[in-house]
Short mmCIF file of C-alpha atoms in Angstrom, two decimals:
data_model
loop_
_atom_site.label_atom_id
_atom_site.label_comp_id
_atom_site.label_asym_id
_atom_site.label_seq_id
_atom_site.Cartn_x
_atom_site.Cartn_y
_atom_site.Cartn_z
CA MET A 1 -17.28 133.05 10.97
CA GLU A 2 -19.09 131.89 14.30
CA PHE A 3 -18.21 133.93 17.32
CA PHE A 4 -19.22 133.93 21.06
CA ASP A 5 -17.71 136.63 23.14
CA LEU A 6 -17.96 136.26 26.91
CA HIS A 7 -17.22 139.84 27.74
CA CYS A 8 -17.32 143.46 26.40
CA ASP A 9 -17.97 146.78 28.09
CA THR A 10 -19.73 148.31 25.21
CA LEU A 11 -23.11 148.53 26.76
CA TYR A 12 -21.61 150.68 29.69
CA GLU A 13 -19.88 152.87 27.13
CA THR A 14 -22.94 153.39 25.23
CA VAL A 15 -24.69 154.76 28.36
CA MET A 16 -21.50 156.93 29.20
CA GLN A 17 -21.28 158.39 25.70
CA ASP A 18 -25.17 158.39 24.68
CA CYS A 19 -24.56 156.32 21.60
CA GLY A 20 -26.11 153.06 20.28
CA LEU A 21 -24.99 149.39 20.27
CA TYR A 22 -25.87 149.15 16.64
CA GLU A 23 -23.71 151.91 15.20
CA ASN A 24 -21.01 153.81 17.17
CA ASP A 25 -17.43 154.66 17.02
CA LEU A 26 -16.64 152.24 19.84
CA GLN A 27 -14.40 149.12 19.48
CA LEU A 28 -17.58 146.95 19.16
CA SER A 29 -20.79 147.73 17.17
CA ILE A 30 -23.34 145.47 15.77
CA GLN A 31 -22.98 147.03 12.25
CA ARG A 32 -19.14 146.29 12.16
CA GLY A 33 -19.43 142.76 13.29
CA LYS A 34 -21.48 141.76 10.17
CA ASP A 35 -19.02 139.01 9.38
CA CYS A 36 -19.61 137.29 12.54
CA ARG A 37 -22.64 135.23 12.26
CA PRO A 38 -23.88 133.32 14.26
CA TRP A 39 -22.65 135.85 16.90
CA ILE A 40 -23.48 135.60 20.59
CA GLN A 41 -22.25 138.49 22.77
CA CYS A 42 -22.15 139.04 26.27
CA PHE A 43 -22.86 142.60 27.24
CA ALA A 44 -21.56 143.44 30.59
CA VAL A 45 -22.94 146.23 32.77
CA TRP A 46 -19.56 147.51 34.42
CA ILE A 47 -20.04 148.73 38.07
CA PRO A 48 -16.82 150.76 38.88
CA ASP A 49 -15.66 150.25 42.52
CA GLU A 50 -16.30 153.69 43.48
CA CYS A 51 -19.97 153.46 42.28
CA ARG A 52 -21.91 151.91 45.26
CA GLU A 53 -25.28 151.26 46.78
CA ARG A 54 -28.11 153.18 45.26
CA LYS A 55 -25.71 154.84 42.59
CA ALA A 56 -24.72 151.42 41.41
CA PHE A 57 -28.24 150.17 41.03
CA THR A 58 -29.38 153.31 39.12
CA LEU A 59 -26.39 152.65 36.67
CA PHE A 60 -27.36 149.18 36.20
CA ASN A 61 -31.07 150.17 35.29
CA ARG A 62 -29.90 152.93 32.93
CA ALA A 63 -27.87 150.15 31.14
CA VAL A 64 -30.83 147.84 31.02
CA HIS A 65 -33.01 150.72 29.60
CA LYS A 66 -30.35 151.40 27.02
CA PHE A 67 -30.23 147.68 26.19
CA GLN A 68 -33.88 147.15 25.78
CA ALA A 69 -34.22 150.17 23.67
CA GLU A 70 -31.55 148.82 21.32
CA LEU A 71 -33.45 145.49 21.07
CA GLU A 72 -36.69 147.39 20.33
CA ASP A 73 -34.86 149.61 17.57
CA HIS A 74 -33.34 146.60 15.85
CA PRO A 75 -35.56 143.70 16.22
CA ASP A 76 -34.17 142.18 13.15
CA GLU A 77 -30.59 142.35 14.00
CA ILE A 78 -30.37 141.63 17.79
CA MET A 79 -32.27 139.70 20.32
CA GLN A 80 -31.74 138.90 24.07
CA CYS A 81 -31.00 135.58 24.89
CA SER A 82 -31.95 134.43 28.49
CA SER A 83 -32.46 130.90 27.87
CA GLY A 84 -31.24 127.86 25.64
CA GLU A 85 -34.15 128.15 23.48
CA GLU A 86 -33.53 131.82 22.73
CA LEU A 87 -29.86 131.02 21.94
CA ARG A 88 -30.97 128.59 19.63
CA ARG A 89 -33.44 130.81 17.92
CA ALA A 90 -30.72 133.69 17.41
CA VAL A 91 -28.45 131.25 15.81
CA GLU A 92 -31.23 129.81 13.54
CA GLN A 93 -32.23 133.33 12.64
CA LYS A 94 -28.70 134.68 12.17
CA LYS A 95 -29.32 137.56 14.53
CA VAL A 96 -26.83 138.74 17.09
CA GLY A 97 -27.69 136.94 20.50
CA ALA A 98 -27.43 139.49 23.27
CA VAL A 99 -26.72 138.09 26.68
CA LEU A 100 -26.84 140.52 29.61
CA THR A 101 -24.18 140.24 32.31
CA VAL A 102 -22.61 142.14 35.13
CA GLU A 103 -19.12 143.13 35.94
CA GLY A 104 -19.01 143.94 39.55
CA GLY A 105 -21.20 142.33 42.37
CA GLY A 106 -21.23 145.79 44.07
CA VAL A 107 -24.46 146.32 42.19
CA LEU A 108 -26.09 144.38 44.70
CA GLY A 109 -25.48 146.85 47.56
CA GLY A 110 -25.51 144.33 50.09
CA ASP A 111 -29.12 143.43 49.31
CA LEU A 112 -29.93 139.99 48.27
CA SER A 113 -33.16 140.85 46.87
CA ASN A 114 -31.43 142.77 44.12
CA LEU A 115 -29.94 139.60 42.80
CA ALA A 116 -33.64 138.43 42.05
CA TYR A 117 -34.22 141.64 40.06
CA LEU A 118 -31.02 140.97 38.11
CA ALA A 119 -32.34 137.43 37.30
CA ASP A 120 -35.72 138.92 36.17
CA CYS A 121 -33.97 141.38 33.93
CA GLY A 122 -32.32 138.47 32.20
CA VAL A 123 -28.78 138.60 33.80
CA LYS A 124 -26.93 135.26 33.03
CA MET A 125 -23.56 135.97 34.56
CA MET A 126 -22.09 138.23 37.21
CA THR A 127 -18.41 138.76 38.33
CA LEU A 128 -18.53 138.93 42.12
CA THR A 129 -16.00 141.73 42.34
CA TRP A 130 -14.35 144.25 40.27
CA ASN A 131 -10.64 145.10 41.26
CA GLY A 132 -11.50 146.42 44.69
CA SER A 133 -13.66 145.28 47.30
CA CYS A 134 -17.45 145.21 47.84
CA GLU A 135 -19.91 143.54 49.99
CA ILE A 136 -19.16 140.15 48.52
CA GLY A 137 -15.49 140.06 49.05
CA ASP A 138 -12.06 141.27 47.64
CA GLY A 139 -11.08 141.76 44.18
CA ALA A 140 -7.75 141.06 42.49
CA LEU A 141 -5.94 144.37 43.37
CA VAL A 142 -6.74 144.43 46.90
CA LYS A 143 -3.59 144.39 49.08
CA HIS A 144 -3.77 141.51 51.87
CA PRO A 145 -7.09 140.25 50.51
CA SER A 146 -9.65 138.14 52.19
CA GLY A 147 -12.21 135.84 50.65
CA LEU A 148 -16.05 135.69 50.62
CA THR A 149 -18.05 137.39 53.22
CA GLU A 150 -20.93 135.77 54.58
CA PHE A 151 -23.13 137.85 52.32
CA GLY A 152 -20.88 136.71 49.37
CA ARG A 153 -21.48 132.93 50.34
CA GLN A 154 -25.21 133.72 50.15
CA VAL A 155 -24.80 135.48 46.65
CA VAL A 156 -22.98 132.47 45.22
CA ARG A 157 -25.62 130.04 46.54
CA ASN A 158 -28.35 132.19 45.07
CA MET A 159 -26.63 132.74 41.60
CA GLU A 160 -26.56 129.14 41.48
CA ALA A 161 -30.16 128.76 42.22
CA TYR A 162 -30.88 131.13 39.66
CA LYS A 163 -28.72 129.43 37.09
CA MET A 164 -26.51 132.49 36.83
CA ALA A 165 -23.00 131.77 36.08
CA VAL A 166 -20.64 132.77 38.86
CA ASP A 167 -17.69 134.89 36.90
CA ILE A 168 -14.53 134.90 39.00
CA SER A 169 -12.66 137.21 36.78
CA HIS A 170 -11.32 140.09 38.96
CA ALA A 171 -11.58 137.93 42.02
CA SER A 172 -8.60 137.93 44.61
CA ASP A 173 -7.05 134.52 44.90
CA PRO A 174 -8.58 133.95 48.44
CA LEU A 175 -11.98 134.66 46.98
CA PHE A 176 -11.32 132.30 44.01
CA TYR A 177 -10.53 129.46 46.16
CA GLU A 178 -13.41 129.98 48.53
CA VAL A 179 -15.81 130.15 45.55
CA ALA A 180 -14.29 126.98 43.97
CA GLU A 181 -14.67 125.09 47.07
CA MET A 182 -18.40 125.98 47.66
CA ALA A 183 -19.57 125.90 44.09
CA THR A 184 -21.72 123.25 42.85
CA ARG A 185 -22.08 124.52 39.33
CA PRO A 186 -19.32 125.22 36.72
CA LEU A 187 -17.38 128.34 37.22
CA VAL A 188 -16.38 130.94 34.53
CA ALA A 189 -13.49 133.56 34.16
CA SER A 190 -15.03 135.38 31.41
CA HIS A 191 -11.92 137.53 30.58
CA SER A 192 -8.81 136.26 32.14
CA ASN A 193 -5.56 134.96 30.83
CA SER A 194 -2.67 132.77 32.15
CA ARG A 195 -0.42 133.91 34.89
CA ALA A 196 2.24 131.49 33.79
CA VAL A 197 2.52 133.53 30.55
CA CYS A 198 2.01 136.95 31.82
CA SER A 199 2.24 137.44 35.67
CA HIS A 200 -0.43 139.99 36.21
CA PRO A 201 -2.56 139.31 39.15
CA ARG A 202 -5.80 139.50 37.04
CA ASN A 203 -4.57 136.38 35.18
CA LEU A 204 -5.17 132.67 36.33
CA THR A 205 -2.68 130.21 37.87
CA ASP A 206 -2.42 126.84 36.39
CA GLU A 207 -4.28 125.36 39.30
CA GLN A 208 -6.97 127.82 38.99
CA PHE A 209 -7.52 127.01 35.28
CA GLY A 210 -7.48 123.24 36.30
CA MET A 211 -10.15 123.87 38.77
CA ILE A 212 -12.48 125.83 36.35
CA ARG A 213 -11.73 123.17 33.65
CA ASP A 214 -12.68 120.39 35.98
CA SER A 215 -15.79 122.06 37.13
CA GLY A 216 -17.01 122.07 33.49
CA GLY A 217 -16.57 125.91 33.19
CA LEU A 218 -15.14 128.37 30.73
CA VAL A 219 -12.14 130.81 30.57
CA GLY A 220 -12.30 133.65 28.02
CA LEU A 221 -8.99 134.98 26.53
CA ASN A 222 -8.69 138.64 27.28
CA PHE A 223 -7.19 141.02 24.63
CA TYR A 224 -5.88 143.70 27.02
CA PRO A 225 -2.01 144.17 26.25
CA ALA A 226 -1.15 144.28 30.13
CA PHE A 227 -2.71 140.87 30.54
CA LEU A 228 -1.15 139.33 27.49
CA GLU A 229 2.63 140.42 28.00
CA ASN A 230 4.75 141.30 31.02
CA SER A 231 6.07 144.41 28.86
CA GLY A 232 2.60 145.54 28.26
CA GLU A 233 3.54 145.63 24.62
CA ALA A 234 1.40 143.15 22.77
CA SER A 235 0.07 142.06 19.34
CA TYR A 236 -2.82 139.94 18.41
CA LEU A 237 -0.43 137.00 18.15
CA SER A 238 0.06 137.50 22.00
CA VAL A 239 -3.39 135.86 22.37
CA LEU A 240 -2.09 132.58 20.89
CA LYS A 241 0.52 132.27 23.66
CA HIS A 242 -2.16 132.09 26.33
CA ALA A 243 -4.17 129.80 24.15
CA GLU A 244 -1.22 127.50 23.59
CA HIS A 245 -0.60 127.27 27.41
CA PHE A 246 -4.22 126.76 28.39
CA LEU A 247 -4.52 124.08 25.83
CA SER A 248 -1.39 122.40 27.14
CA LEU A 249 -3.47 121.83 30.36
CA GLY A 250 -6.35 120.04 28.81
CA GLY A 251 -8.40 123.05 27.99
CA GLU A 252 -9.92 122.09 24.67
CA GLU A 253 -13.44 122.28 25.94
CA THR A 254 -12.75 125.16 28.43
CA LEU A 255 -11.13 127.78 26.30
CA SER A 256 -13.12 130.58 24.95
CA ILE A 257 -13.00 134.50 24.00
CA GLY A 258 -13.46 137.28 26.57
CA SER A 259 -12.28 139.98 24.36
CA ASP A 260 -12.95 143.02 26.72
CA PHE A 261 -13.97 145.19 24.03
CA ASP A 262 -14.54 148.81 25.10
CA GLY A 263 -13.10 147.86 28.51
CA ALA A 264 -9.46 148.05 27.51
CA ASP A 265 -6.93 149.02 25.03
CA MET A 266 -6.45 146.44 22.26
CA PRO A 267 -3.19 144.83 21.11
CA ASN A 268 -1.63 145.74 17.85
CA GLY A 269 -3.66 144.08 14.92
CA ILE A 270 -6.89 144.24 16.71
CA ARG A 271 -8.99 147.56 16.46
CA GLY A 272 -12.30 146.10 17.39
CA ILE A 273 -14.88 143.53 16.41
CA GLN A 274 -14.03 143.96 12.68
CA ASP A 275 -10.51 142.44 13.24
CA ILE A 276 -11.82 139.28 15.08
CA GLY A 277 -11.51 137.21 11.74
CA ARG A 278 -7.86 138.20 11.62
CA LEU A 279 -7.30 136.49 14.99
CA TYR A 280 -9.34 133.44 13.93
CA GLU A 281 -7.08 133.01 10.73
CA ALA A 282 -3.88 133.50 12.83
CA PHE A 283 -4.94 130.39 14.87
CA LEU A 284 -5.37 128.56 11.67
CA LYS A 285 -2.02 129.61 10.17
CA HIS A 286 -0.31 128.71 13.18
CA GLY A 287 -1.15 125.15 13.03
CA TYR A 288 -4.34 124.76 15.27
CA LYS A 289 -6.84 122.43 13.88
CA GLU A 290 -9.99 124.00 12.63
CA ASP A 291 -12.18 122.00 15.10
CA ILE A 292 -10.18 123.55 17.99
CA VAL A 293 -10.56 127.07 16.71
CA LYS A 294 -14.20 126.61 16.21
CA ALA A 295 -14.46 125.39 19.88
CA ILE A 296 -12.49 128.36 21.18
CA PHE A 297 -14.14 130.99 19.15
CA PHE A 298 -17.79 129.64 19.47
CA GLU A 299 -18.84 126.14 20.36
CA ASN A 300 -17.47 125.73 23.94
CA ALA A 301 -19.32 128.87 25.10
CA TYR A 302 -22.42 128.25 23.16
CA LYS A 303 -22.75 124.61 24.55
CA PHE A 304 -22.02 125.92 28.11
CA PHE A 305 -24.80 128.53 27.98
CA LEU A 306 -27.24 126.25 26.45
CA ARG A 307 -26.73 124.03 29.55
CA LEU A 308 -26.89 126.72 31.94
#
């Protein structure tokens, strides 16, 4: 099956646990994803809220060095994709296309020159915040949040200039709306579900989803049980509830997958990448047309990144 995943934290975990991307005991490994071809995987460097300034930049560099080492050790299996041409080549050669991303704008430490460095490393997408506050603005779990700082507005403008997707997963509502108002390029919520289905503040309102849809952007379905069901008890079939709701809002060309592998607990029925085919088949068994399922699992995100 074809698979494009907008978000996993596996690269961060390989740094923390000193293991590899190709073979490991995590939720995602290249080896256990052998049934996913073509497979494009966004590998996020997670920057925890308490990791600030030089410490955050050092963590990013550690992750990039790990990423590059894995590419060098497995050239027949994995290739970095920083352009549309590289994406096409990965698909044609049936390799895993690895897209480098960042989860947490605190990595910049308030220094705009660091964004140019990220772009030079091939970063193609970055969340502006994690759950707390950073120099860019406030995340989804901040009490009484504000929107973008002046530095944050500069970051958004420069990300667009670098053709780096602005990812508003983890954004507070005020930050989301300020970004949507000033953005001139499509927005992404790489791993966020529907707040109408599950009321967690990390999820998107219908209005927010519509704004991303109208921008030509993407929303990736997140597998974390707390974002799937208000009870926190979820199965892989819970993902379909969010897909159904987003599709009812006209999301046929917007909806994608943002698994959150190795950044979250998984719902019953999904242990890791080896079970993604089970979710794909569940969509088909529940009456979704195959062209819609292919769009959600691969084509929407692939077309978006080809245009980025």
